[in-house]
Coordinates of C-alpha atoms in Angstrom, one line a residue:
M18 CA -22.0 13.1 -24.2
V19 CA -21.9 13.0 -20.4
T20 CA -25.3 13.8 -18.7
V21 CA -25.9 16.6 -16.2
S22 CA -26.4 14.1 -13.4
E23 CA -23.3 12.0 -14.3
L24 CA -21.2 15.2 -14.1
E25 CA -22.8 16.2 -10.9
N26 CA -22.1 12.8 -9.3
A27 CA -18.6 12.4 -10.7
R28 CA -15.9 11.8 -8.0
P29 CA -12.7 13.6 -8.9
E30 CA -11.3 12.7 -5.4
Q31 CA -11.2 9.1 -6.5
L32 CA -9.1 10.0 -9.5
E33 CA -6.8 12.1 -7.2
G34 CA -6.5 9.1 -4.8
S35 CA -5.4 6.9 -7.7
A36 CA -3.0 9.6 -8.9
R37 CA -1.4 9.7 -5.5
A38 CA -1.1 5.9 -5.4
A39 CA 0.6 6.0 -8.9
R40 CA 2.9 8.8 -7.7
K41 CA 3.9 6.8 -4.6
V42 CA 4.8 3.8 -6.8
S43 CA 6.9 6.0 -9.0
V44 CA 8.7 7.5 -6.0
D45 CA 9.2 4.0 -4.5
L46 CA 10.6 2.7 -7.7
G47 CA 13.1 5.6 -7.9
E48 CA 14.3 4.9 -4.4
H49 CA 14.6 1.2 -5.2
I50 CA 16.7 2.1 -8.3
N51 CA 19.0 4.2 -6.2
R52 CA 19.4 1.5 -3.6
T53 CA 20.2 -1.0 -6.3
S54 CA 22.8 1.3 -7.8
R55 CA 24.5 1.9 -4.4
A56 CA 24.6 -1.9 -3.7
W57 CA 26.2 -2.5 -7.1
S58 CA 28.7 0.3 -6.7
A59 CA 29.8 -1.3 -3.4
L60 CA 30.0 -4.7 -5.0
Q61 CA 32.1 -3.5 -7.9
A62 CA 34.9 -2.6 -5.5
T63 CA 35.6 -6.3 -4.8
W64 CA 34.1 -8.2 -7.7
Y65 CA 35.9 -8.5 -11.1
G66 CA 36.0 -10.8 -14.1
P67 CA 33.6 -12.1 -16.7
D68 CA 30.9 -13.0 -14.2
A69 CA 30.9 -9.5 -12.8
H70 CA 30.7 -8.1 -16.3
T71 CA 27.6 -10.3 -17.1
A72 CA 26.0 -9.4 -13.8
G73 CA 26.6 -5.7 -14.5
A74 CA 25.0 -6.0 -18.0
N75 CA 21.9 -7.8 -16.6
L76 CA 21.6 -5.2 -13.8
H77 CA 21.8 -2.4 -16.3
H78 CA 18.8 -3.9 -18.2
H79 CA 17.0 -4.4 -14.9
R80 CA 17.5 -0.7 -14.1
L81 CA 16.2 0.3 -17.5
D82 CA 13.0 -1.7 -16.9
L83 CA 12.6 -0.2 -13.5
T84 CA 13.1 3.3 -14.8
Q85 CA 10.6 2.7 -17.6
A86 CA 8.1 1.4 -15.0
R87 CA 8.8 4.5 -12.9
L88 CA 8.2 6.8 -15.9
A89 CA 5.0 4.9 -16.7
Y90 CA 3.6 5.4 -13.2
G91 CA 4.6 9.0 -13.4
R92 CA 2.6 9.5 -16.6
I93 CA -0.4 7.7 -15.0
D94 CA -0.1 10.2 -12.1
S95 CA -0.1 13.2 -14.5
A96 CA -3.0 11.9 -16.6
L97 CA -5.2 11.2 -13.6
S98 CA -4.2 14.5 -11.8
D99 CA -5.0 16.5 -14.9
F100 CA -8.3 14.7 -15.5
A101 CA -9.3 15.3 -11.8
G102 CA -8.5 19.0 -12.1
E103 CA -10.4 19.5 -15.3
L104 CA -13.4 17.5 -13.9
R105 CA -13.5 19.8 -10.8
Q106 CA -13.5 22.9 -13.0
A107 CA -16.3 21.4 -15.1
Q108 CA -18.3 20.7 -11.9
K109 CA -17.8 24.2 -10.6
L110 CA -19.1 25.6 -13.9
L111 CA -22.1 23.3 -13.8
K112 CA -22.8 24.1 -10.2
S113 CA -22.8 27.8 -10.9
A114 CA -25.2 27.3 -13.8
L115 CA -27.6 25.1 -11.8
A116 CA -27.6 27.7 -9.0
R117 CA -28.5 30.4 -11.5
A118 CA -31.3 28.2 -12.9
D119 CA -32.7 27.8 -9.4
G120 CA -32.6 31.5 -9.0
I121 CA -35.1 32.1 -11.8
H122 CA -37.1 28.9 -11.0
A123 CA -35.9 27.1 -14.2
T124 CA -35.7 23.3 -14.6
V125 CA -32.7 21.6 -16.1
T126 CA -33.1 18.2 -17.7
D127 CA -30.4 15.6 -17.8
D128 CA -29.5 16.4 -21.4
G129 CA -28.9 20.1 -20.5
T130 CA -32.1 21.6 -21.6
V131 CA -33.1 24.6 -19.5
R132 CA -36.7 25.9 -19.4
V133 CA -39.1 27.8 -17.2
S134 CA -42.8 27.0 -16.9
D135 CA -45.6 29.2 -18.3
E136 CA -46.4 30.0 -14.7
V137 CA -43.1 31.7 -14.2
M138 CA -43.5 33.8 -17.3
K139 CA -47.1 34.7 -16.4
G140 CA -47.6 38.4 -15.8
K141 CA -44.1 39.4 -16.8
S142 CA -43.5 42.4 -19.1
S143 CA -41.9 42.0 -22.5
A144 CA -38.6 43.2 -21.1
E145 CA -38.7 40.8 -18.2
R146 CA -39.5 37.9 -20.4
A147 CA -36.6 38.8 -22.7
N148 CA -34.3 39.0 -19.7
I149 CA -35.3 35.6 -18.5
K150 CA -34.8 34.1 -22.0
A151 CA -31.4 35.6 -22.2
Q152 CA -30.5 34.1 -18.8
L153 CA -31.8 30.7 -19.9
K154 CA -29.5 30.8 -22.9
T155 CA -26.5 31.8 -20.9
I156 CA -27.2 29.0 -18.3
A157 CA -27.7 26.4 -21.1
D158 CA -24.5 27.6 -22.8
D159 CA -22.5 27.2 -19.5
I160 CA -24.0 23.7 -18.9
A161 CA -22.9 22.7 -22.4
K162 CA -19.4 24.1 -21.8
A163 CA -19.2 22.2 -18.5
R164 CA -20.3 18.9 -20.2
T165 CA -17.9 19.5 -23.1
R166 CA -15.0 20.2 -20.8
A167 CA -15.6 17.0 -18.9
V168 CA -15.8 14.9 -22.1
T169 CA -12.7 16.6 -23.5
A170 CA -10.8 15.9 -20.3
D171 CA -11.9 12.3 -20.4
R172 CA -10.7 11.9 -24.0
Q173 CA -7.3 13.5 -23.2
A174 CA -6.9 11.2 -20.2
V175 CA -7.6 8.1 -22.3
A176 CA -5.1 9.3 -24.9
Q177 CA -2.4 9.9 -22.2
L178 CA -3.1 6.5 -20.5
T179 CA -3.1 4.7 -23.9
G180 CA 0.3 6.2 -24.6
V181 CA 1.9 4.8 -21.4
S182 CA 4.8 2.6 -22.2
M183 CA 5.4 -0.3 -19.9
P184 CA 8.7 -2.3 -19.4
D185 CA 7.5 -5.2 -21.6
G186 CA 8.1 -3.1 -24.7
P187 CA 11.1 -3.6 -27.0
D188 CA 14.6 -2.4 -26.0
I189 CA 15.3 0.7 -28.1
D190 CA 18.8 2.2 -28.7
A191 CA 18.3 5.9 -28.2
T192 CA 21.7 6.8 -29.7
P193 CA 20.4 7.2 -33.3
L194 CA 17.4 9.2 -32.0
L195 CA 19.7 11.7 -30.2
K196 CA 21.4 12.6 -33.5
D197 CA 20.3 15.8 -35.3
V198 CA 17.7 16.7 -32.6
P199 CA 16.3 20.1 -33.5
T200 CA 16.6 23.1 -31.2
D201 CA 13.8 25.4 -32.6
P202 CA 10.8 24.7 -30.3
Q203 CA 8.3 24.4 -33.1
L204 CA 10.5 21.8 -34.8
V205 CA 11.1 20.1 -31.5
K206 CA 7.4 19.7 -30.9
K207 CA 6.9 18.2 -34.4
W208 CA 9.9 15.9 -33.9
W209 CA 8.6 14.7 -30.5
D210 CA 5.1 14.1 -31.8
G211 CA 6.5 11.9 -34.5
L212 CA 8.0 9.5 -31.9
N213 CA 6.2 6.5 -30.5
P214 CA 5.8 6.1 -26.6
D215 CA 8.7 3.6 -26.4
Q216 CA 11.0 5.9 -28.3
R217 CA 10.2 8.8 -26.0
V218 CA 10.8 6.8 -22.9
A219 CA 14.1 5.6 -24.3
L220 CA 15.2 9.2 -25.0
I221 CA 14.2 10.3 -21.5
T222 CA 16.1 7.4 -19.9
A223 CA 19.2 7.8 -22.1
D224 CA 19.6 11.6 -21.7
P225 CA 17.2 13.1 -19.2
K226 CA 19.1 16.4 -18.9
R227 CA 19.0 17.1 -22.6
I228 CA 15.3 16.1 -23.0
G229 CA 14.3 17.9 -19.8
G230 CA 15.8 21.2 -21.0
L231 CA 14.4 21.1 -24.6
D232 CA 11.9 23.8 -25.3
G233 CA 9.1 22.3 -27.4
V234 CA 8.9 19.0 -25.5
P235 CA 5.5 18.8 -23.6
A236 CA 5.5 19.6 -19.9
I237 CA 4.6 16.1 -18.7
D238 CA 7.6 14.6 -20.5
R239 CA 10.0 17.4 -19.4
D240 CA 8.9 16.9 -15.9
Q241 CA 9.6 13.2 -16.0
A242 CA 13.0 13.7 -17.6
N243 CA 14.1 16.4 -15.1
R244 CA 13.0 14.4 -12.1
L245 CA 15.0 11.5 -13.4
Y246 CA 18.0 13.8 -13.9
L247 CA 17.6 15.1 -10.4
D248 CA 17.6 11.5 -9.1
N249 CA 20.7 10.7 -11.1
E250 CA 22.5 13.8 -9.7
Q251 CA 21.6 12.8 -6.2
E252 CA 22.9 9.3 -6.8
Q253 CA 26.2 10.6 -8.4
L254 CA 26.7 12.9 -5.3
A255 CA 26.3 9.8 -3.1
A256 CA 28.7 7.8 -5.3
R257 CA 31.3 10.6 -5.2
K258 CA 31.0 10.7 -1.4
R259 CA 31.4 7.0 -1.1
A260 CA 34.5 7.1 -3.3
A261 CA 36.0 9.9 -1.2
Q262 CA 35.3 8.0 2.0
A263 CA 36.8 4.8 0.6
R264 CA 40.0 6.7 -0.4
I265 CA 40.2 8.3 3.1
A266 CA 39.9 4.8 4.6
E267 CA 42.7 3.6 2.3
I268 CA 44.9 6.5 3.4
Q269 CA 44.2 5.7 7.0
R270 CA 45.2 2.1 6.5
L271 CA 48.5 3.2 4.8
G272 CA 49.1 5.4 7.8
D273 CA 48.5 2.5 10.2
Q274 CA 51.0 0.5 8.2
G275 CA 53.6 3.2 8.5
K276 CA 53.3 4.2 4.9
G277 CA 51.7 7.6 5.4
S278 CA 53.1 10.9 4.1
P279 CA 52.4 14.6 4.2
A280 CA 51.0 14.4 0.7
L281 CA 48.5 11.7 1.7
L282 CA 47.5 13.6 4.8
S283 CA 46.9 16.7 2.6
E284 CA 44.9 14.6 0.2
A285 CA 42.7 13.2 3.0
L286 CA 42.0 16.8 4.3
E287 CA 41.0 17.9 0.8
L288 CA 38.7 14.9 0.5
Q289 CA 37.1 15.7 3.8
K290 CA 36.3 19.2 2.5
K291 CA 34.8 17.7 -0.7
I292 CA 32.7 15.4 1.4
A293 CA 31.3 18.4 3.3
G294 CA 30.5 20.0 0.0
F295 CA 28.8 16.8 -1.2
D296 CA 26.7 16.7 2.0
E297 CA 25.7 20.4 1.6
K298 CA 24.7 19.9 -2.1
A299 CA 22.8 16.7 -1.2
K300 CA 20.9 18.5 1.5
Q301 CA 20.0 21.3 -1.0
L302 CA 18.8 18.8 -3.6
N303 CA 16.9 16.7 -1.1
H304 CA 15.0 19.8 0.1
F305 CA 14.4 20.8 -3.5
E306 CA 12.9 17.4 -4.2
E307 CA 10.7 17.6 -1.1
K308 CA 9.3 20.9 -2.3
L309 CA 8.6 19.5 -5.7
N310 CA 6.6 16.7 -4.2
E311 CA 4.8 18.9 -1.7
S312 CA 1.0 18.3 -1.7
D313 CA -1.4 21.2 -1.5
P314 CA 1.3 23.9 -1.8
R315 CA 0.1 27.2 -0.5
S316 CA -3.5 26.2 -0.9
S317 CA -3.0 25.2 -4.6
T318 CA -4.4 21.8 -5.5
E319 CA -2.2 21.5 -8.6
R320 CA 0.9 19.4 -8.8
R321 CA 4.3 20.8 -9.7
F322 CA 6.1 20.2 -13.0
L323 CA 9.9 20.5 -13.2
L324 CA 10.5 22.0 -16.6
K325 CA 14.2 22.5 -16.3
F326 CA 16.9 21.6 -13.8
D327 CA 20.6 22.4 -13.5
P328 CA 22.4 21.8 -10.2
A329 CA 25.6 23.6 -11.2
G330 CA 26.6 26.5 -8.9
D331 CA 23.6 28.0 -7.1
G332 CA 21.4 26.0 -9.4
R333 CA 18.8 26.8 -12.0
A334 CA 15.2 25.6 -12.4
I335 CA 11.9 26.2 -14.1
V336 CA 9.0 25.0 -11.9
A337 CA 5.3 25.1 -12.9
V338 CA 2.3 24.8 -10.6
G339 CA -0.3 23.2 -12.8
N340 CA 0.3 22.0 -16.4
P341 CA 0.9 24.9 -18.7
D342 CA 0.1 22.8 -21.8
T343 CA -3.5 22.4 -20.8
A344 CA -4.2 25.5 -18.7
D345 CA -6.5 28.3 -19.8
N346 CA -4.3 30.9 -18.1
V347 CA -0.5 30.6 -18.1
A348 CA 1.7 33.0 -16.1
T349 CA 5.5 33.1 -16.0
F350 CA 7.1 34.6 -12.9
V351 CA 10.7 35.8 -13.1
P352 CA 12.2 36.4 -9.6
G353 CA 15.0 38.9 -8.9
T354 CA 18.2 39.3 -6.9
G355 CA 19.5 36.5 -4.7
T356 CA 17.2 33.8 -5.9
T357 CA 18.6 30.3 -6.0
I358 CA 17.1 26.8 -6.0
A359 CA 17.3 26.9 -2.2
D360 CA 15.0 30.0 -2.1
D361 CA 11.6 28.5 -1.3
T362 CA 9.9 31.9 -1.2
N363 CA 10.8 32.9 -4.8
L364 CA 11.1 29.5 -6.5
F365 CA 8.1 27.7 -4.9
N366 CA 5.8 29.7 -2.7
R367 CA 5.0 32.8 -4.7
G368 CA 4.1 30.8 -7.9
A369 CA 1.8 28.5 -5.8
I370 CA 0.2 31.5 -4.2
M371 CA -0.6 33.2 -7.6
Q372 CA -1.9 29.9 -9.0
S373 CA -4.2 29.4 -6.0
D374 CA -5.4 33.0 -6.1
A375 CA -6.1 32.9 -9.9
T376 CA -8.1 29.6 -9.4
L377 CA -10.2 31.3 -6.6
R378 CA -10.7 34.4 -8.8
D379 CA -12.0 32.3 -11.7
P380 CA -13.0 28.8 -10.7
T381 CA -14.2 28.0 -14.2
A382 CA -10.7 28.3 -15.8
T383 CA -7.5 26.4 -15.1
T384 CA -4.3 28.3 -14.4
S385 CA -0.7 27.4 -14.4
V386 CA 2.0 29.6 -12.9
I387 CA 5.6 29.0 -13.9
T388 CA 8.6 30.2 -12.0
W389 CA 11.5 30.8 -14.4
L390 CA 14.9 30.7 -12.7
D391 CA 17.0 29.8 -15.7
Y392 CA 19.6 32.6 -15.2
E393 CA 22.1 33.4 -12.5
A394 CA 20.2 36.1 -10.5
P395 CA 22.7 38.6 -9.1
S396 CA 23.1 39.0 -5.3
F397 CA 22.0 42.6 -5.5
V398 CA 20.6 45.1 -8.0
S399 CA 23.5 45.7 -10.3
F400 CA 24.3 48.8 -12.4
G401 CA 26.0 48.8 -15.7
P402 CA 27.4 51.4 -18.0
E403 CA 24.4 51.2 -20.2
P404 CA 20.6 50.8 -19.4
G405 CA 19.5 47.2 -19.0
P406 CA 20.3 44.4 -16.7
A407 CA 24.0 44.5 -15.9
T408 CA 24.5 40.8 -15.5
T409 CA 26.9 38.4 -17.2
G410 CA 25.2 36.7 -20.1
S411 CA 22.4 39.2 -20.6
A412 CA 22.1 38.3 -24.3
E413 CA 22.0 34.5 -23.5
T414 CA 19.5 35.1 -20.8
A415 CA 17.3 37.1 -23.2
T416 CA 17.4 34.3 -25.8
D417 CA 16.7 31.6 -23.2
L418 CA 13.7 33.4 -21.7
A419 CA 12.2 34.4 -25.0
Q420 CA 12.6 30.9 -26.5
F421 CA 11.1 29.3 -23.4
Q422 CA 8.2 31.7 -23.1
N423 CA 7.3 31.6 -26.8
S424 CA 7.6 27.8 -26.9
L425 CA 4.6 27.6 -24.6
R426 CA 2.5 28.4 -27.6
F427 CA 3.7 25.3 -29.5
T428 CA 3.2 22.8 -26.7
H429 CA -0.2 24.2 -25.6
E430 CA -3.3 22.0 -26.3
G431 CA -6.7 23.3 -27.2
P432 CA -7.7 27.0 -27.5
R433 CA -5.1 29.7 -27.2
S434 CA -4.2 30.4 -23.6
R435 CA -4.0 33.8 -22.0
N436 CA -0.3 34.2 -21.2
T437 CA 1.2 36.7 -18.7
I438 CA 4.8 37.3 -17.8
L439 CA 5.5 38.9 -14.4
G440 CA 8.9 40.1 -13.1
H441 CA 9.7 41.2 -9.6
S442 CA 12.5 43.5 -8.7
Y443 CA 15.5 42.7 -10.9
G444 CA 13.5 40.0 -12.5
A445 CA 11.2 42.7 -13.9
T446 CA 14.2 44.4 -15.5
V447 CA 15.1 41.1 -17.1
V448 CA 11.6 40.7 -18.5
G449 CA 11.7 44.2 -19.9
Y450 CA 15.1 43.7 -21.4
V451 CA 14.0 40.5 -23.1
A452 CA 10.7 42.0 -24.4
D453 CA 12.5 44.9 -25.8
R454 CA 15.3 43.0 -27.6
Q455 CA 13.8 39.6 -28.4
G456 CA 10.0 40.0 -28.3
L457 CA 7.6 37.9 -26.1
D458 CA 4.4 36.3 -27.3
V459 CA 2.4 37.2 -24.3
D460 CA -0.9 39.0 -23.6
N461 CA 0.4 40.9 -20.5
I462 CA 3.8 42.1 -19.2
V463 CA 3.7 43.0 -15.5
F464 CA 6.5 45.0 -13.7
V465 CA 6.5 44.6 -9.9
A466 CA 8.9 46.7 -7.9
S467 CA 11.2 47.2 -10.8
P468 CA 14.5 49.1 -10.7
G469 CA 14.0 49.8 -14.4
S470 CA 12.3 48.5 -17.5
G471 CA 15.6 47.2 -19.1
Q472 CA 15.3 49.6 -22.0
G473 CA 17.2 52.7 -23.0
L474 CA 16.2 55.8 -21.0
A475 CA 14.0 57.0 -23.8
G476 CA 12.1 53.7 -23.9
D477 CA 8.4 53.2 -23.0
A478 CA 5.7 50.6 -22.9
G479 CA 5.0 51.0 -26.6
D480 CA 8.5 50.0 -27.6
F481 CA 8.3 46.4 -26.5
R482 CA 8.6 44.0 -29.5
K483 CA 5.3 42.5 -30.2
G484 CA 4.6 38.7 -30.3
L485 CA 2.7 37.1 -33.2
D486 CA -0.6 35.3 -32.8
K487 CA -1.4 32.0 -34.5
D488 CA -2.2 33.7 -37.7
N489 CA 1.1 35.6 -37.7
R490 CA -0.6 38.9 -36.8
L491 CA 1.1 41.3 -34.5
R492 CA -0.2 41.2 -30.9
V493 CA 0.2 44.2 -28.6
P494 CA 0.9 43.1 -25.0
T495 CA -0.8 45.1 -22.2
V496 CA 1.8 46.5 -19.9
F497 CA 1.1 46.8 -16.1
A498 CA 3.3 48.1 -13.3
T499 CA 3.2 48.6 -9.6
R500 CA 5.4 49.7 -6.7
A501 CA 4.5 50.0 -3.0
E502 CA 4.7 53.4 -1.4
N503 CA 7.4 52.3 1.1
D504 CA 9.4 50.1 -1.3
P505 CA 13.0 51.3 -1.2
I506 CA 13.6 50.2 -4.9
Q507 CA 12.3 53.7 -5.9
A508 CA 15.6 55.1 -4.8
V509 CA 17.2 53.6 -7.8
S510 CA 14.3 53.5 -10.3
G511 CA 13.9 55.8 -13.3
A512 CA 15.5 59.1 -14.1
G513 CA 16.2 60.3 -10.6
G514 CA 19.5 61.1 -9.0
G515 CA 22.3 58.7 -7.8
L516 CA 22.3 55.4 -9.6
A517 CA 18.7 55.7 -10.7
G518 CA 18.0 55.0 -14.4
T519 CA 20.9 52.7 -15.1
N520 CA 18.5 49.8 -15.4
G521 CA 16.1 51.8 -17.7
P522 CA 13.0 53.9 -17.1
D523 CA 10.8 53.4 -14.1
P524 CA 7.7 51.6 -15.4
T525 CA 5.4 53.3 -12.9
E526 CA 6.4 56.8 -14.0
E527 CA 4.2 59.2 -15.9
G528 CA 4.8 59.0 -19.6
F529 CA 6.0 55.4 -19.7
G530 CA 2.6 54.2 -20.7
A531 CA 2.0 51.2 -18.3
K532 CA -1.3 50.6 -16.5
V533 CA -0.2 51.4 -13.0
F534 CA -2.1 49.4 -10.3
R535 CA -2.3 49.6 -6.6
S536 CA -0.3 47.8 -3.9
D537 CA -0.5 48.1 -0.2
P538 CA 2.0 50.8 1.1
G539 CA 4.1 48.0 2.7
T540 CA 6.2 47.9 5.8
T541 CA 9.1 50.3 6.3
L542 CA 12.6 48.9 6.6
L543 CA 13.7 47.2 9.7
P544 CA 17.3 47.6 11.0
R545 CA 19.6 44.8 10.1
P546 CA 20.8 42.4 12.8
Q547 CA 23.9 43.5 14.6
G548 CA 27.0 42.7 12.6
D549 CA 25.1 42.6 9.3
N550 CA 26.6 45.4 7.2
R551 CA 25.1 44.5 3.8
G552 CA 24.1 47.9 2.6
E553 CA 22.2 50.9 3.9
W554 CA 18.7 49.9 3.1
G555 CA 18.1 47.6 6.0
Y556 CA 16.2 44.3 6.1
G557 CA 13.2 43.3 4.0
G558 CA 10.5 46.0 4.0
A559 CA 7.8 46.7 1.4
H560 CA 9.9 45.2 -1.4
S561 CA 9.0 41.7 -0.1
D562 CA 5.3 42.4 0.8
Y563 CA 3.5 42.1 -2.5
W564 CA 2.5 38.4 -1.8
N565 CA 1.4 39.0 1.8
G566 CA -1.8 37.2 2.9
P567 CA -3.1 34.3 5.0
N568 CA -1.4 31.5 3.1
N569 CA 2.0 33.1 3.0
P570 CA 3.2 32.5 6.6
E571 CA 6.9 32.7 6.0
S572 CA 6.8 36.5 5.8
I573 CA 7.7 38.1 9.1
Y574 CA 5.6 41.1 7.9
E575 CA 2.5 39.0 7.7
R576 CA -0.9 40.7 7.8
P577 CA -4.2 38.9 7.9
Q578 CA -5.5 40.7 4.7
V579 CA -4.3 40.0 1.2
N580 CA -2.0 42.7 -0.3
E581 CA -3.9 44.6 -3.0
A582 CA -1.1 43.9 -5.4
R583 CA -1.7 40.2 -5.0
D584 CA -5.4 40.6 -5.7
N585 CA -4.5 42.5 -8.9
F586 CA -2.1 39.8 -10.0
S587 CA -4.9 37.3 -10.0
R588 CA -7.2 39.7 -11.9
I589 CA -4.5 40.3 -14.6
I590 CA -3.7 36.6 -14.9
T591 CA -7.4 35.6 -15.4
G592 CA -8.2 38.3 -17.8
M593 CA -10.3 40.5 -15.5
D594 CA -8.4 43.7 -16.5
D595 CA -11.5 45.8 -15.9
Q596 CA -11.4 44.9 -12.2
V597 CA -7.8 45.9 -11.7
T598 CA -7.6 48.7 -9.2
V599 CA -5.7 51.5 -10.8
D600 CA -3.1 53.9 -9.3
T601 CA -1.7 57.2 -10.3
P602 CA 1.6 57.0 -12.2
T603 CA 4.5 58.4 -10.1
V604 CA 6.7 61.4 -10.6
H605 CA 10.2 60.3 -9.6
R606 CA 11.2 61.9 -6.3
G607 CA 14.9 61.1 -6.5
R608 CA 16.8 59.1 -3.9
I609 CA 14.9 58.5 -0.6
A610 CA 16.4 58.0 2.8
Y611 CA 15.6 55.3 5.3

C-alpha cells in the first residue's frame, strides 16, 4: 500500500507529460501513414507489373505495422492520462483530510493512522471528545480511500500498459474474427474481453468504423478505432480530390490536342464542383480533429474520447470528455436543433464546461460528460401529428440512444457510477421519448428548455420506463427540469395554445412531477440581422444562455457570473441533489410575443 508521504509527493504532471509525448508520437505516426499513402497513390498512376504488386504488398504490411504502433502509443497515452487523473483526485482527497486533521491538531502517520494527544483531549466534555473521535474516524477513512484510489489506479495503469500490443506481434487475419460479431452490448463486452491484445488491434485496424460504433467495446478501444476511421476518411477525401484533379488535367490535355468536346467540358465542370465539396468536407473534418485533440478544453483537464463517428451528411458523433468507463459520475448530453459535427458549442464546449464544473463541485470524484449526437438533429423544432419528436427515424433514434446509454453499465469498471442524461431543447424531447418508450438505466433525467417531454399529453415524470440495477431491481430515475423566464421555447411547450403540446407535456409544469430548478432569467431576443427571415423569434436569447459563465467566451450574451442552471447541472451530476436550488413549477401561459 502506498504511504501518505508517497502519495503527497507523487508527481502526476510527469505522467501527463509522458502521456502528451506518447500522444504526439501517435499523431506523428498517423501523419506519416497518410503521407506514405499519398505517395503510393501517386506512384500507382505510373508503375505497373509484378514489381509494383510486390512493392504494394510490402507497403501494405508496413502500413499495418505503423498503424499498430500508432494504436499502441495511443493506448499508452490513455493509460497514463487516466492514471494521472486518478492520482490527482486521490491527492485532493488526501489534502482535504490532512487539512481537517490540522484543524483539530491531530497527527497523521505515514501508514494513515490519525490520532490526537492527551493534551488536546484534556478538559473536553464527553460530547466534545465524541465529536473529535468521530472526526478522527472520518479523516482516517478518507485517507484510506485516497491511498486505495491511488493503488487501484496504479494497478489499472499497469494492466493497460501490459496489454499494449506492439508491431513485433504476429500478423493476424481479422476476417474470421469479424464473423458473427454480437450486437447486444453485454455480449459484445464479453466477446471483446475474450480477445487478446493482438486480436483487438487487428480488428480495429481491419474495420475501425464497425468496432468504433459497437456498443459494449470499452471507450479506449472505441476512441482508437474512430480516430483511425477519421484519418481514413480524411485520406479518402484527399485521394478522391487527387483523382478528380488528375481527370481534369487529362481533359485539359485532350482539349489542347483538339480532342475536346462539350461532354468533356461538362465533366470537368462537375469535377470542379466535386473538388469544392471535397475541400469543404476536408475543412470540416480537420477542424473536428483539432477540437478532439484540444488540450485543456474549457478548463477541463480531461482528454476527449471519440466513441462514434460518421461523416455522412451533416455528420454524427459521440464525444466524451473524460473516460466514462472509469468515472464516478457519467453524464450524457443530448443537444437539440441544428447541431452538426461542425457545431463547436453543442458538440464540444458544453460537455467540457459541465465536466469541468462537476470536477470543481466534487474534486474527490471523477466525472465524464458525453455529448451524444448520433441522430440527425432537425434544423428547427418540428411538430408532428402525434406527441413526441417529429423526426425521421424516431424509433431508430430511440433504440440507438437507449442501447448506447444502457451499454455504459456493461463497460464501466469498478463501483456503479452515477449516471445522468440531460437534454437541451429538442434534445430534451428526444431524451423523454426514449425514456418513455425504451427505458434508460440512469439515476437522473434532466430536461433543459424542453418543447415537450416526448410523451403523450397525459404523460408525466412517473411514466418513464425504469432501468434495472445490477441485481435486476427496478430503479426509479429522478426527473429534473428547468426553463429560463425569458426563454421563447415556452411559446410551444406544454398544453398551451398554438402549436404547444405537439411534443408532449411541458416538464416544468405543475402536475408533471419533475423537480423544477432555477435558471437565470436569460437575455431577451435580439432582432435578426437584416435580410435574415428565419422565423419570428429573433436571434439567440435565453434559450442559449444556460451554460453562460467565465469559461464560455463564445456566447455573445456572456456575463461574468455563472448561470444558476449551470451550477445546478453540476450539483445533479455529482449527486448533490439536496443543494439544487428549486423553482416553482409553471402554469402554462400560452403563446408569448417577442
